[in-house]
XYZ file of C-alpha atoms in Angstrom:
617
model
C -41.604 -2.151 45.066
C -41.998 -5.683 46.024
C -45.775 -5.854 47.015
C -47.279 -8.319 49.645
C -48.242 -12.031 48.586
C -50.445 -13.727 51.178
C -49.728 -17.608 50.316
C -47.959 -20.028 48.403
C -51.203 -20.967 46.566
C -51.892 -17.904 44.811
C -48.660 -17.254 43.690
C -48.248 -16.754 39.994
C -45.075 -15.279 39.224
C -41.752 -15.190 40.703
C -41.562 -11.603 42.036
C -44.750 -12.738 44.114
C -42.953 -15.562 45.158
C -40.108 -13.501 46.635
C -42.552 -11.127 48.284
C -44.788 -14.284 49.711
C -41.315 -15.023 51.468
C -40.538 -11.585 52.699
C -43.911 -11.339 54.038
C -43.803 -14.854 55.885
C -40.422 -15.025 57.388
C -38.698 -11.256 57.146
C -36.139 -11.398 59.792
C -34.825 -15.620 58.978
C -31.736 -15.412 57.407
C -31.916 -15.905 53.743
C -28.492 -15.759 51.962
C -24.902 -16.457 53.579
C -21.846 -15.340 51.571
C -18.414 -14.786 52.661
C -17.102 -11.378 52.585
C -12.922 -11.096 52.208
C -12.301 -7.645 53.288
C -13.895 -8.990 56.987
C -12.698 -12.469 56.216
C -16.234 -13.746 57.734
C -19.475 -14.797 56.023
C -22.197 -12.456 56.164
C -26.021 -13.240 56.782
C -28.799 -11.251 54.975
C -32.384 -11.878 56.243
C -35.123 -12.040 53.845
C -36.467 -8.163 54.854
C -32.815 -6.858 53.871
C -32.560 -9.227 50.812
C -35.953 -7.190 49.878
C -34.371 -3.749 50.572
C -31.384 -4.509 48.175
C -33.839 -6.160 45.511
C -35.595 -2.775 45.574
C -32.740 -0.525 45.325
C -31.527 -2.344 41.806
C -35.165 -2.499 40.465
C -35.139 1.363 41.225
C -32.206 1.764 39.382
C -33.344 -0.358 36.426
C -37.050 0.921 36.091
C -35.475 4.610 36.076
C -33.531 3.618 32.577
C -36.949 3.005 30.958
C -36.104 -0.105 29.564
C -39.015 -1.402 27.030
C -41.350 -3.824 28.175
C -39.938 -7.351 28.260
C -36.756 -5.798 27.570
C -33.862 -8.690 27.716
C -31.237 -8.106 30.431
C -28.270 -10.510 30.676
C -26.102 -11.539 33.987
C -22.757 -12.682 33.376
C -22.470 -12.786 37.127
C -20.979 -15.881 39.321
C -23.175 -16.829 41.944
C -23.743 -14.581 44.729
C -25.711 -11.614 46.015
C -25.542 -9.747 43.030
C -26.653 -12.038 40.782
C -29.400 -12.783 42.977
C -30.290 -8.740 42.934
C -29.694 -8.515 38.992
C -32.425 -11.376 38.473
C -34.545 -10.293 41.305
C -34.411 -6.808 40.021
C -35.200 -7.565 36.129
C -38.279 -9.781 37.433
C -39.354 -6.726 39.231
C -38.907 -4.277 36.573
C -41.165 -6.413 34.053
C -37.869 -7.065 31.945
C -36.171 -11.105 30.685
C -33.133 -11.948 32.419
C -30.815 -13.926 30.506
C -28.460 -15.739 31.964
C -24.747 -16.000 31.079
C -22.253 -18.606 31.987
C -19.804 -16.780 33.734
C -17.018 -18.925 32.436
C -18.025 -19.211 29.192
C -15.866 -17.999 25.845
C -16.404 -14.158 24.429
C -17.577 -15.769 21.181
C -20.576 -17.523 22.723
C -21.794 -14.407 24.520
C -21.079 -12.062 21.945
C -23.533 -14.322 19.704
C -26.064 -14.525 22.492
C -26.052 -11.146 23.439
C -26.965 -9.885 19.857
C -29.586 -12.632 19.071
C -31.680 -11.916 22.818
C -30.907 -8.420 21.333
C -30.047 -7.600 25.260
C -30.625 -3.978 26.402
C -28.473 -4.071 29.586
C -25.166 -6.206 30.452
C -24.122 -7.062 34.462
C -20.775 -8.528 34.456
C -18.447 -9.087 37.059
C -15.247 -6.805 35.306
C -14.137 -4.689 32.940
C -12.097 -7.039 31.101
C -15.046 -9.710 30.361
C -16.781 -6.723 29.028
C -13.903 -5.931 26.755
C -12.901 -9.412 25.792
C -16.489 -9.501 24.403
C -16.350 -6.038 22.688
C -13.740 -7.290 20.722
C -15.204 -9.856 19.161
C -16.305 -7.363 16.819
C -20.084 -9.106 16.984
C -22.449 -5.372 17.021
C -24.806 -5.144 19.671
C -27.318 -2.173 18.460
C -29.742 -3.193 20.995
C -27.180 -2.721 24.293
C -27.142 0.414 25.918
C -25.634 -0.269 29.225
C -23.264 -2.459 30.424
C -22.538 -2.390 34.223
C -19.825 -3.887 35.746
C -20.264 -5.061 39.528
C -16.554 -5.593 40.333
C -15.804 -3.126 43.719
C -13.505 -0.280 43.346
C -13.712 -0.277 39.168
C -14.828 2.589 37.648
C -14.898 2.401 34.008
C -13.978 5.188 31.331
C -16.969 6.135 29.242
C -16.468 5.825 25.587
C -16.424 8.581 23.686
C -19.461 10.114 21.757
C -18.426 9.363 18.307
C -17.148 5.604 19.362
C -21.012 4.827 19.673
C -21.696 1.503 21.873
C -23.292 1.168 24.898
C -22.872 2.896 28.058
C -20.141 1.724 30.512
C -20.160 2.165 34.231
C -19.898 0.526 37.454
C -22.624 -0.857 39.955
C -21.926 1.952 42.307
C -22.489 4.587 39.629
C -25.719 3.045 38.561
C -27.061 2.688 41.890
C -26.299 5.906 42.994
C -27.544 7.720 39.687
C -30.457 6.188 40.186
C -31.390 7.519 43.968
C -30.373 10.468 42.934
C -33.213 11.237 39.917
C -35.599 10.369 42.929
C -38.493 8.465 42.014
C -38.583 5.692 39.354
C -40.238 4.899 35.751
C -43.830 3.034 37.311
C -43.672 -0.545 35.861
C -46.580 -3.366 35.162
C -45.838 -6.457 37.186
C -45.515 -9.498 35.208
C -48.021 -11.728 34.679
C -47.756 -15.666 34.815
C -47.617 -15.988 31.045
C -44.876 -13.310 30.769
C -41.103 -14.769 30.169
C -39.498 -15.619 33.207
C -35.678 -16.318 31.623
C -34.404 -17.016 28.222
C -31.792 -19.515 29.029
C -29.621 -20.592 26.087
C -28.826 -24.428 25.766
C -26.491 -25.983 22.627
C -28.583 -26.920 19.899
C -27.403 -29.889 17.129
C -26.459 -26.744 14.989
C -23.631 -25.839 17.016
C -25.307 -22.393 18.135
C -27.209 -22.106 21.293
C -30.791 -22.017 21.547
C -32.604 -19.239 23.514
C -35.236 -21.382 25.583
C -38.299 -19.624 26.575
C -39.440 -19.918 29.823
C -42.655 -18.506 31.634
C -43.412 -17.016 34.661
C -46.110 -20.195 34.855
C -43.481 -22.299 34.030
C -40.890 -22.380 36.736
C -43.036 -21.450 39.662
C -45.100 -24.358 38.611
C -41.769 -26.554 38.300
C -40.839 -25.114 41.832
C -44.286 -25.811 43.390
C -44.156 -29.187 42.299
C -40.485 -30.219 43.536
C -41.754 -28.543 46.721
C -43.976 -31.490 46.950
C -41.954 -34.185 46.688
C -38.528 -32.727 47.927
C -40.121 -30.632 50.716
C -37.049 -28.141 52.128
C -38.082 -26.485 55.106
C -36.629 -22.878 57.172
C -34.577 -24.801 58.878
C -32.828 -26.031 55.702
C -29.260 -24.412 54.703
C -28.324 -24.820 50.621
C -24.915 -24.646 48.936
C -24.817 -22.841 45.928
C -22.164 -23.213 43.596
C -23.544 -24.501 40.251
C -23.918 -21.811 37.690
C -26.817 -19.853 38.327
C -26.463 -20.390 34.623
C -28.144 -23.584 34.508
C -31.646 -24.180 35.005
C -31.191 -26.928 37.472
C -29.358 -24.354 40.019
C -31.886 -21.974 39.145
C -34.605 -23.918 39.670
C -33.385 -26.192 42.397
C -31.078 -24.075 44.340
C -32.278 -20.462 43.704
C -36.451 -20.150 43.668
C -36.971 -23.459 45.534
C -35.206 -22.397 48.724
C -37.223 -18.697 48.316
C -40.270 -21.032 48.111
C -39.117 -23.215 51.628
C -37.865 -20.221 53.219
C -34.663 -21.952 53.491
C -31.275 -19.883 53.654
C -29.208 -20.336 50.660
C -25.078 -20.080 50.746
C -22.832 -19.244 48.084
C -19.924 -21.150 48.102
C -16.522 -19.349 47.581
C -15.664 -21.643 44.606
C -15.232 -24.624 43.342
C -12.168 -24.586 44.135
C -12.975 -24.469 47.574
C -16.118 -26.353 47.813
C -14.121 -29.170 50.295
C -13.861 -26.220 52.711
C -17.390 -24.376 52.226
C -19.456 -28.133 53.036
C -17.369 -28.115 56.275
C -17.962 -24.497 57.170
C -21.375 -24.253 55.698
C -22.430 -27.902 56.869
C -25.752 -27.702 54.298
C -28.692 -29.756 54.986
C -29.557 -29.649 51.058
C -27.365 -30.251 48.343
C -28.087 -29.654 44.871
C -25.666 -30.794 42.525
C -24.266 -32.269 39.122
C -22.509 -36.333 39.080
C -19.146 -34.545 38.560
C -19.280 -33.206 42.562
C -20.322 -36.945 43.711
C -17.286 -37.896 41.495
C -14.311 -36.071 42.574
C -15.527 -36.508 46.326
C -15.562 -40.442 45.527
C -11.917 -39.901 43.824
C -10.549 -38.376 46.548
C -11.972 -40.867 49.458
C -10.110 -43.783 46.943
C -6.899 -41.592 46.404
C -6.388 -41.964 50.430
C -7.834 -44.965 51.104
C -5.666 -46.801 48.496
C -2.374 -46.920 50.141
C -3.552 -48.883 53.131
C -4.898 -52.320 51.975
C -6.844 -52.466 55.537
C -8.281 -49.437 55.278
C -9.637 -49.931 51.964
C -11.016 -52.969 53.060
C -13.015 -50.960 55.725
C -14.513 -49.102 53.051
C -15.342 -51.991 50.677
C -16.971 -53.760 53.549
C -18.931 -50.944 55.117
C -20.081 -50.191 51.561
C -21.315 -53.984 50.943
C -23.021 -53.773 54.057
C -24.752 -50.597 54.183
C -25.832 -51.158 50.554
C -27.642 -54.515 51.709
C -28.963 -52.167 54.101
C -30.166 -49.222 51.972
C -31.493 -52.134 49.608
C -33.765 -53.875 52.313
C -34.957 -50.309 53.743
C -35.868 -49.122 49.986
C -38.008 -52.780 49.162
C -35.422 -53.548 46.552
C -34.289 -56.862 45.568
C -31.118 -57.555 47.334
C -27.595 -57.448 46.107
C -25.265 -60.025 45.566
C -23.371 -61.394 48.418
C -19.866 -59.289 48.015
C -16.962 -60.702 48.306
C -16.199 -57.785 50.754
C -18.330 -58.786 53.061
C -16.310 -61.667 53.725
C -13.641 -61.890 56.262
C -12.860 -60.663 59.183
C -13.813 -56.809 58.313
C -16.760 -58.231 56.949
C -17.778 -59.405 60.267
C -17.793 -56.420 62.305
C -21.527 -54.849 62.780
C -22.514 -51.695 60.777
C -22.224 -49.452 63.903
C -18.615 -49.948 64.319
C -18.404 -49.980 60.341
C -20.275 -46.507 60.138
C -18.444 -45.317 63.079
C -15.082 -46.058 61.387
C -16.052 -45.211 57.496
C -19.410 -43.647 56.599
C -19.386 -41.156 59.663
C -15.548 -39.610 58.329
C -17.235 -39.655 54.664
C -20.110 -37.815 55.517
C -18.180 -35.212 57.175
C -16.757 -34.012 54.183
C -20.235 -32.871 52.850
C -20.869 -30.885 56.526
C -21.876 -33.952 58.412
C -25.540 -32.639 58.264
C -26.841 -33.594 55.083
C -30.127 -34.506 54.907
C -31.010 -34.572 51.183
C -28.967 -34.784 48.161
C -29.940 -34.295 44.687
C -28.194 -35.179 41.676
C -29.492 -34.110 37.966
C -27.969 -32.592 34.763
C -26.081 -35.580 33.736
C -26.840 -39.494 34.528
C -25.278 -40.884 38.253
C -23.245 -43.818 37.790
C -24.312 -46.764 39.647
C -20.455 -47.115 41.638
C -21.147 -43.375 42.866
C -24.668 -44.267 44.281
C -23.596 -47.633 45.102
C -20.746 -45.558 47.369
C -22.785 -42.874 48.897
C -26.191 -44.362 49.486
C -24.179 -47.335 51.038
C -22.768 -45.299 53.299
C -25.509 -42.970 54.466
C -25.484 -39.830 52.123
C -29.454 -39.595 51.246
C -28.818 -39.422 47.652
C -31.889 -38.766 45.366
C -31.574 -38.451 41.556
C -33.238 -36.488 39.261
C -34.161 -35.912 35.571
C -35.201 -32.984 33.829
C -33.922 -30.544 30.847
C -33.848 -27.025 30.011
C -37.115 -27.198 28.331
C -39.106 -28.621 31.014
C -37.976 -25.662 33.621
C -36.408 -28.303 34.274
C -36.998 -30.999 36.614
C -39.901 -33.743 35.086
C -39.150 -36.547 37.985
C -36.918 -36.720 40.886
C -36.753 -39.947 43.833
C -38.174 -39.467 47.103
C -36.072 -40.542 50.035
C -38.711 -42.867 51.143
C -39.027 -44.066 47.514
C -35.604 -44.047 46.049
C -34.454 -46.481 43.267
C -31.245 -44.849 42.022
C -31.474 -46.814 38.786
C -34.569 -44.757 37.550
C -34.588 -40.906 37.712
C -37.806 -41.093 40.005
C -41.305 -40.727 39.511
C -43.001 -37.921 37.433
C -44.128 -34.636 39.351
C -47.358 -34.052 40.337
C -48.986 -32.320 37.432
C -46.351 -33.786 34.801
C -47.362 -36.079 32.465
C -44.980 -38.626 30.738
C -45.338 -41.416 28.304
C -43.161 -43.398 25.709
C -43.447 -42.303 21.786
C -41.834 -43.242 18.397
C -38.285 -44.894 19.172
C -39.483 -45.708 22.654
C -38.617 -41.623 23.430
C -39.746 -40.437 26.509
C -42.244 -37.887 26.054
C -43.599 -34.517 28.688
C -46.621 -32.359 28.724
C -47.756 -29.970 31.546
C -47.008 -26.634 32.901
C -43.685 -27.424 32.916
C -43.333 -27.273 29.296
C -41.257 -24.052 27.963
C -43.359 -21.565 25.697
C -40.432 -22.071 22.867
C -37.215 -21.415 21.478
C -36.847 -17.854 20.767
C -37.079 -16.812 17.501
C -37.188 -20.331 16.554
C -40.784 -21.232 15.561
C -39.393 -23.864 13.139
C -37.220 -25.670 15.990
C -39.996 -25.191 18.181
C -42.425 -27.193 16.363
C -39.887 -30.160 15.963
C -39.445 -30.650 19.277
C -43.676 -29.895 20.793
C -46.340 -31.502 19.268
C -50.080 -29.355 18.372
C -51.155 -31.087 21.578
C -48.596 -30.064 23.748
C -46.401 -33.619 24.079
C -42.764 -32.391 24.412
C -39.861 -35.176 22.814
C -36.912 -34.904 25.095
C -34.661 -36.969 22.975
C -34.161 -39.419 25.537
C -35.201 -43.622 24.689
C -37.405 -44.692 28.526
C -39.056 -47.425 29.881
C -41.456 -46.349 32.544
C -42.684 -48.832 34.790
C -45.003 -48.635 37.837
C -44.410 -45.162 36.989
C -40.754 -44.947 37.799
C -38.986 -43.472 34.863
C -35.699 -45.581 33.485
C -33.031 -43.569 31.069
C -32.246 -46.177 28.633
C -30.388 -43.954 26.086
C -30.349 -40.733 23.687
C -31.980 -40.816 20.259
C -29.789 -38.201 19.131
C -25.854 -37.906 19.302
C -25.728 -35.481 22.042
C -23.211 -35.819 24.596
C -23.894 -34.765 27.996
C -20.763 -34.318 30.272
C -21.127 -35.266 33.913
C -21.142 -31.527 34.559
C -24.396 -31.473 32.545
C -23.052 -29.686 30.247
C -24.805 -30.312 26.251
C -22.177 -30.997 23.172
C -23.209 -31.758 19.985
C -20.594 -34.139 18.601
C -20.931 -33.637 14.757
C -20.584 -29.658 14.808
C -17.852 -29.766 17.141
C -16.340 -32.455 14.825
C -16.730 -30.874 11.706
C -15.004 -27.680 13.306
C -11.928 -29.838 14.332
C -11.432 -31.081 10.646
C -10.607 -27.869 9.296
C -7.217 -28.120 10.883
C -5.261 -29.768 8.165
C -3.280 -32.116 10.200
C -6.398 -34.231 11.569
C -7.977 -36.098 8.668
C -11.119 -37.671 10.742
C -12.216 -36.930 15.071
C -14.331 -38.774 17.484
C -15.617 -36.357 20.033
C -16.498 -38.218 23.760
C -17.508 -37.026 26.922
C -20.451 -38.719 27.688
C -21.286 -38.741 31.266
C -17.173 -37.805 31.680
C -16.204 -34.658 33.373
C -14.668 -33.008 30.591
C -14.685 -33.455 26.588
C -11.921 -35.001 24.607
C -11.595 -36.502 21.383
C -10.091 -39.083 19.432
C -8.450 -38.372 15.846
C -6.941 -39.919 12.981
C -3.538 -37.774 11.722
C -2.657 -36.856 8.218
C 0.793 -38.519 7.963
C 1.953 -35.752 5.486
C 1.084 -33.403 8.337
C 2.565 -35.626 11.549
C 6.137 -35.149 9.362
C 5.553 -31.631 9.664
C 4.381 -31.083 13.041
C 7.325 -33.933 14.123
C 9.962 -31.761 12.462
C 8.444 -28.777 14.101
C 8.801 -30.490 17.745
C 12.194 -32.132 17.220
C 10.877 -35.470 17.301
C 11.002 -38.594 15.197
C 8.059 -38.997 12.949
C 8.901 -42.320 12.376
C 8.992 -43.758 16.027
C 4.798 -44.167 16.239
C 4.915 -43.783 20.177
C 5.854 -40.026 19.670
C 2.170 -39.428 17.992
C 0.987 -39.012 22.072
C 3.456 -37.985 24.184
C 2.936 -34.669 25.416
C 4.266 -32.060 23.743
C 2.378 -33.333 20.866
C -0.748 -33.148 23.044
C 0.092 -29.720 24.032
C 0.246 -28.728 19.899
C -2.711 -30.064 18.666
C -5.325 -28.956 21.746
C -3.624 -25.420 21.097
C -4.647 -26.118 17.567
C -7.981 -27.617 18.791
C -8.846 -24.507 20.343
C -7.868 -22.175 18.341
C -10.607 -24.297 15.770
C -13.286 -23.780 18.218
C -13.086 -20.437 19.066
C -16.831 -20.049 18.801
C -17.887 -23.213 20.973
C -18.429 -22.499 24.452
C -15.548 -23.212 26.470
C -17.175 -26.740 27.932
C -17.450 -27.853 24.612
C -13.645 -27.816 23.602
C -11.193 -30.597 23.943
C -9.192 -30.998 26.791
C -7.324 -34.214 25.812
C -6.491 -36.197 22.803
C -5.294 -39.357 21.768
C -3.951 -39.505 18.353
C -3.540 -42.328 15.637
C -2.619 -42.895 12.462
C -4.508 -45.390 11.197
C -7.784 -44.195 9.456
C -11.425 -45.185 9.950
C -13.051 -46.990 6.938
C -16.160 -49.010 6.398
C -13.749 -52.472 5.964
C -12.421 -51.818 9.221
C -15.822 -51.664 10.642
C -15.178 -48.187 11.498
C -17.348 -46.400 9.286
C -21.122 -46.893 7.857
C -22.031 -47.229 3.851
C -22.874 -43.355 4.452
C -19.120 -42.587 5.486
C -20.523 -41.472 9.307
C -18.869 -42.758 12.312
C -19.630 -46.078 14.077
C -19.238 -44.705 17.573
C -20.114 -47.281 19.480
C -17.497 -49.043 17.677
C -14.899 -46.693 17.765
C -15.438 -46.680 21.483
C -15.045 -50.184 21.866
C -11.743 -50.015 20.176
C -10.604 -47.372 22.098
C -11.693 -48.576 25.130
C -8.120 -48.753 26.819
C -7.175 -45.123 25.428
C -10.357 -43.455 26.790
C -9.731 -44.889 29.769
C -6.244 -43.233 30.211
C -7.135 -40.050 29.099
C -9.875 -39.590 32.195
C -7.657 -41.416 34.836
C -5.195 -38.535 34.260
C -5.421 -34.225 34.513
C -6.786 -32.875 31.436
C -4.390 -31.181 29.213
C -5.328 -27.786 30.089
């Protein structure tokens, strides 16, 4: 089913660009993913990967799907979700994919506006927790659950709803009607995905992307990234995302380099050291608990610490001087007498134990989805990690510009692609055209045309400088908060569902480049005398407003107010007040919306506590 590509070049599409692989390098090994019944990880090469690629596009072409039918994977990352894309690709059909920890409410919505024909999830309860959402979904007709050893009950005739069974059943019912439903490839201006991204009306936004457009986004982060075979990728950002897709999915097809799926996040310390990757692809938030952890041991020796601060200083002079950039400061750290020692005993004692924890074998690590703070890059470029960052969105396929390692400035997001054009519009917004660029929102002509102009200039929101064509982030135009997970929240509809919980009388949603949301909110005192009583506590002693029980009662209520938000997108800490926001107190503008910059300012010290600590749930 997969037919024979001859080169890179020609490729148009991305079932060519699987075959092109097969073709090329058939027996290198391909995918790596550990296996708990054997308690081993398991290699396929790229000739099996093929094989199991054709068995599911057998089975899907036999149900006769329509053409450009829309298939969504609620699938964590692995070999099956690999096969349910690769499959739908083959068959002519959309894949849409799901975040596999996302809330039923989302999905429900997204699978009746994609109007999705076939559902892959991992069990039988995520299928039921979104049946009973009550959303209807007269366009599903299968749903087909991958999870080993489950073999669901079929509804009954009169219940109507879609078909469910398991992956074995399919597979098998498939092989045994013998030969399949003949499909037309896809051609490059057929959709490639509709990925769904949060929108400033609360509901997500189907984003239309081509065939042209991601292998063209893939061909060009070949260029400048350049993975070989002998490179070995770590998966474990939702296949979800665009970036992951992009980045750590059809980019190593394109290298020929072997992709493995970590376990979990969870156990991600314990993958890099068994995997030992050569390419990482990753969010700020990985970067960040890996920095948090080095601190959390290194803080209870003084001496140690001071090893680290000083092999940081120095190998950030060096990075500096290797990369032509103007040098740092002298450091205080750099003083004394760990100061003194040369960098090889220096990396010897600090960098070489830090790098370990990523595999030890690193030889190129992205970071995109959500800005890199300059104390993480400071950190790991000081100490050897070769840390590139990257910019991109959804909309764009999605990367627009990435570093180099032998141009690498981690206070811009990199040069442009080649074949990406950029340039600064109205409000000093940083605007994209090229290939790149997605076809649309679906079923969204009007939101389509706000966001690409007639001639093809995309507006990503985002306020840029761009000088000797490296690309600075200076801001967002709009209020969108991006969580160092790169996960999108759009603060005023998340808001506005908050404040229909009588006890909380005004909310200031942050998150912004954090690792989770939270939010900040003025109490009803009418209602704190309630909710006091309620807890046993004394509603006149102020310092009970955010001690945590309290906590634990209003992000219960918090939730329960934003059932229909994806999961990312709901609090997981508070920090209540009293005292309400007004335009005297310098809180509020003349149009009664909030001064957030303000408001953060003020809360400066509370914010602070809330992400030094677990979240509340």
């Amino acid at each position: 089913m997969i037919p024979s590509q001859p080169d890179l070049g020609s490729v148009q599409t991305l079932p060519q660009l699987l075959a092109y692989r097969v073709a090329s390098t058939p027996h290198s090994a391909a995918y790596r993913s550990y296996d708990p019944a054997s308690a081993r990880w398991v290699t396929l090469t790229w000739a099996e990967t093929a094989q199991h690629v054709n068995r599911w596009a057998h089975a899907l072409s036999a149900m006769r799907l329509p053409t450009a039918a829309r298939v969504a994977i609620l699938l964590p990352n692995g070999i099956h979700a690999m096969c349910a894309d690769q499959s739908v690709l083959a068959a002519g059909c959309v894949p849409v994919p799901l975040h596999a920890i996302d809330n039923a409410g989302s999905i429900a919505y997204i699978l009746a506006d994609c109007e999705a024909s076939v559902l892959f999830v991992s069990s039988v309860a995520q299928w039921e927790s979104i049946s009973a959402t009550g959303v209807a979904f007269p366009a599903l007709r299968a749903v087909i659950v991958t999870e080993a050893g489950v073999e669901p009950a079929q509804p009954a005739p009169s219940q109507g709803g879609p078909i469910v069974g398991s992956l074995t059943q399919w597979l098998a019912g498939a092989a045994e009607a013998g030969a399949s439903h003949a499909r037309e490839a896809p051609v490059a201006e057929d959709l490639a995905a509709i990925v769904y991204t949060s929108g400033t009306t609360g509901k997500p936004k189907g984003v239309m992307l081509t065939h042209h457009n991601v292998v063209s986004d893939v061909k060009a982060v070949l260029d400048r990234i350049a993975p070989t075979v002998d490179d070995v990728f770590l998966s474990f950002l939702p296949l979800s995302h665009t970036f992951e897709r992009t980045g750590g999915y059809y980019l190593p097809i394109a290298a020929g380099s072997c992709v493995a799926y970590a376990r979990s996040v969870a156990l991600l310390s314990e993958d890099l050291k068994t995997v030992r990757p050569t390419v990482l692809v990753s969010v700020p938030r990985i970067y960040e608990r890996i920095h948090a952890r080095l601190l959390e041991k290194l803080s209870p020796s003084p001496w140690k610490m001071r090893l680290y601060e000083a092999a940081q200083a120095k190998g950030w002079a060096r990075f500096c001087e290797a990369q032509q950039l103007p040098a740092p400061q002298a450091d205080p750290a750099a003083a004394g007498w760990t100061g003194a020692l040369p960098w090889p005993v220096l990396r010897a004692l600090v960098a070489t134990p830090l790098l370990a924890q990523f595999g030890g074998r690193v030889r190129v690590a992205v970071s995109g989805g959500a800005a890199l703070s300059p104390t993480i890059a400071r950190c790991f470029l000081g100490l050897g990690l070769p840390l590139v960052q990257g910019y991109g969105m959804t909309e764009t396929a999605p990367v627009v510009a990435v570093n180099s390692l032998d141009d690498n400035d981690p206070a811009c997001v990199g040069k442009a692609l080649p074949g990406v054009e950029v340039r600064i519009g109205e409000n000093r917004e940083l605007q994209v055209r090229g290939d790149i660029v997605m076809k649309g929102y679906w079923k969204r002509p009007e939101d389509t045309a706000k966001i690409i102009q007639p001639d093809g200039w995309l507006g990503t929101g985002d306020q840029a400088d761009i000088v000797n064509g490296r690309i600075y982030i200076r801001g967002r135009i709009k209020e969108i908060i991006v969580t160092s997970t790169g996960e999108k929240v759009p603060p005023g509809d998340l808001e506005m569902a908050l404040l229909a919980d009588p006890l909380l009388e005004q909310a200031f949603v942050i998150g912004e480049n954090r690792p989770f949301i939270a939010c900040i909110a003025v109490v009803r005192r009418d209602e704190w005398q309630r909710l006091a009583g309620d807890l046993g506590l004394d509603a006149d002693d102020l310092t009970r407003l955010n001690q945590p029980s309290v906590h634990r009662s209003v992000l219960a209520r918090m939730e329960k107010n934003t059932a229909t938000f994806a999961r990312y997108a709901v609090p997981r800490a508070v920090h209540l007040t009293l005292e309400p926001w007004t335009i005297e107190n310098t809180f509020m503008t003349p149009t009664l919306k909030l001064k957030r910059n303000n408001l953060n300012a003020h809360f400066e010290q509370a914010i602070e506590s809330i992400y030094q600590k677990p979240a509340g749930r």
